[in-house]
Short mmCIF file of C-alpha atoms in Angstrom, two decimals:
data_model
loop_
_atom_site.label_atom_id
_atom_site.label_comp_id
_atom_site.label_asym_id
_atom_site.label_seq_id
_atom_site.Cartn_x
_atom_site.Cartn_y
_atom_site.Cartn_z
CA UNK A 1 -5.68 -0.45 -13.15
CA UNK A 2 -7.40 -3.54 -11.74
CA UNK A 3 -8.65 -3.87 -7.69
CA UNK A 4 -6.28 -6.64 -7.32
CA UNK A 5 -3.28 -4.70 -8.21
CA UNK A 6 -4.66 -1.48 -6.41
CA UNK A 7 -5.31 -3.66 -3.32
CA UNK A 8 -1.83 -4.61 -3.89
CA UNK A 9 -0.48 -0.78 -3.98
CA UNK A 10 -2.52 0.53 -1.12
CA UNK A 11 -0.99 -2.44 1.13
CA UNK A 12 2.13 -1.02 0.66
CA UNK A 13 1.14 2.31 1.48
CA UNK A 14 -0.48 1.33 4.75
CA UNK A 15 2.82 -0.74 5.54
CA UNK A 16 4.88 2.93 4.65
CA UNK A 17 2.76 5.07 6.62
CA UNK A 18 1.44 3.00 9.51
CA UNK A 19 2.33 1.88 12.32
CA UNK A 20 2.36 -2.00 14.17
CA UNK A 21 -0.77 -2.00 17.05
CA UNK A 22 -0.71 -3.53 20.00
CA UNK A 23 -1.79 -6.45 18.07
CA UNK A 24 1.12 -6.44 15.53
CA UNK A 25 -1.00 -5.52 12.71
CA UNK A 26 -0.32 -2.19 10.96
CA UNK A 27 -2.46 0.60 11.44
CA UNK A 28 -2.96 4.29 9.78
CA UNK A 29 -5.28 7.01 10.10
CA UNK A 30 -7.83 7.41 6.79
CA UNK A 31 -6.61 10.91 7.15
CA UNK A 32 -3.24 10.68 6.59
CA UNK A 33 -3.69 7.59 3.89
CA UNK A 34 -6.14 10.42 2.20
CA UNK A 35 -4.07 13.14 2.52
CA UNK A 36 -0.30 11.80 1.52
CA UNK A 37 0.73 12.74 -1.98
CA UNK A 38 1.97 10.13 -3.11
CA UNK A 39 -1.20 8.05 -2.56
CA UNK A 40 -3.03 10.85 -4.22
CA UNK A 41 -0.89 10.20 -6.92
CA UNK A 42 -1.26 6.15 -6.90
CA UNK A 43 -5.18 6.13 -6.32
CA UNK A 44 -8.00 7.55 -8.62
CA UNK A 45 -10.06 6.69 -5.84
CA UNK A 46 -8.83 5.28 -2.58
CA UNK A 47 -12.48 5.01 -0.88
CA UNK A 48 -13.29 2.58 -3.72
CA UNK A 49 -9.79 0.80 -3.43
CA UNK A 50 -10.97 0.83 0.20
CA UNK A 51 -13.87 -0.83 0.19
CA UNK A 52 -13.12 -3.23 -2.01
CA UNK A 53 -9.70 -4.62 0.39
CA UNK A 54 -12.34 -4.32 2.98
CA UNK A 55 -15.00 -6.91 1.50
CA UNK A 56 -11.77 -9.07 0.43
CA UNK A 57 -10.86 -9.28 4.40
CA UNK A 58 -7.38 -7.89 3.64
CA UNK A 59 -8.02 -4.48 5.85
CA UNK A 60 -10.94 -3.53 8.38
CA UNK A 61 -12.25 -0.06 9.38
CA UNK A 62 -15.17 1.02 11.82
CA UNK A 63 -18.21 1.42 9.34
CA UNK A 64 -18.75 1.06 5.64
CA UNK A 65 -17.75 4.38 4.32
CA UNK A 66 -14.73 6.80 5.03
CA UNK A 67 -15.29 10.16 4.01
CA UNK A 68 -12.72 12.96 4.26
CA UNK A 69 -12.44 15.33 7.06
CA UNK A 70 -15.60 12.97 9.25
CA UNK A 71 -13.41 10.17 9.28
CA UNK A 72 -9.82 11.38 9.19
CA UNK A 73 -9.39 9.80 13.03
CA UNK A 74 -10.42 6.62 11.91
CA UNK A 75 -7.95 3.71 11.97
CA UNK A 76 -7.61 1.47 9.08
CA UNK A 77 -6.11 -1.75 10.20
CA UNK A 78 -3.86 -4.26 7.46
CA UNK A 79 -5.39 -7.82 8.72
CA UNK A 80 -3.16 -9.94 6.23
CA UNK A 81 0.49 -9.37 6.50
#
C-alpha cells in the first residue's frame, strides 16, 4: 500500500471514530485509533501512517511520536476536512 492511499484510509477512520471539537475539526484518542480492530486490520503500521499525515499537515498531535499505552490520552486532530 502507498502513504497516500493509507493517509487516505486512516482519514476515514478518524472521521468514524472521532468526534467534531470545539473547533469543528474531528478529534480521536491514539488509544482508541490503536486499539479498534478494524484499523488493526487496515494498518501494518499506524504510527508510521501517522507520522507521515502529520508532516503532510493533514492531522496534528502533541509531540513527534505516539506510542501505545504512554500516549493513549492523546488527541489526534483531522486539520483538512
Amino acid at each position: 500500500m502507498n502513504v497516500d492511499h493509507e493517509i487516505t484510509l486512516l482519514i476515514e477512520q478518524i472521521r468514524r471514530l472521532g468526534s467534531k471539537n470545539a473547533d469543528g475539526k474531528y478529534s480521536v484518542k491514539f488509544g482508541v485509533l490503536f486499539n479498534d480492530d478494524e484499523c488493526a486490520n487496515l494498518f501494518e503500521a499506524i504510527v508510521g501512517t501517522l507520522k507521515a499525515a502529520k508532516k503532510k499537515k493533514i492531522i496534528t498531535f502533541e509531540g513527534e511520536l505516539l506510542l501505545q499505552g504512554v500516549h493513549d490520552h492523546v488527541d489526534v486532530i483531522l486539520l483538512q476536512d
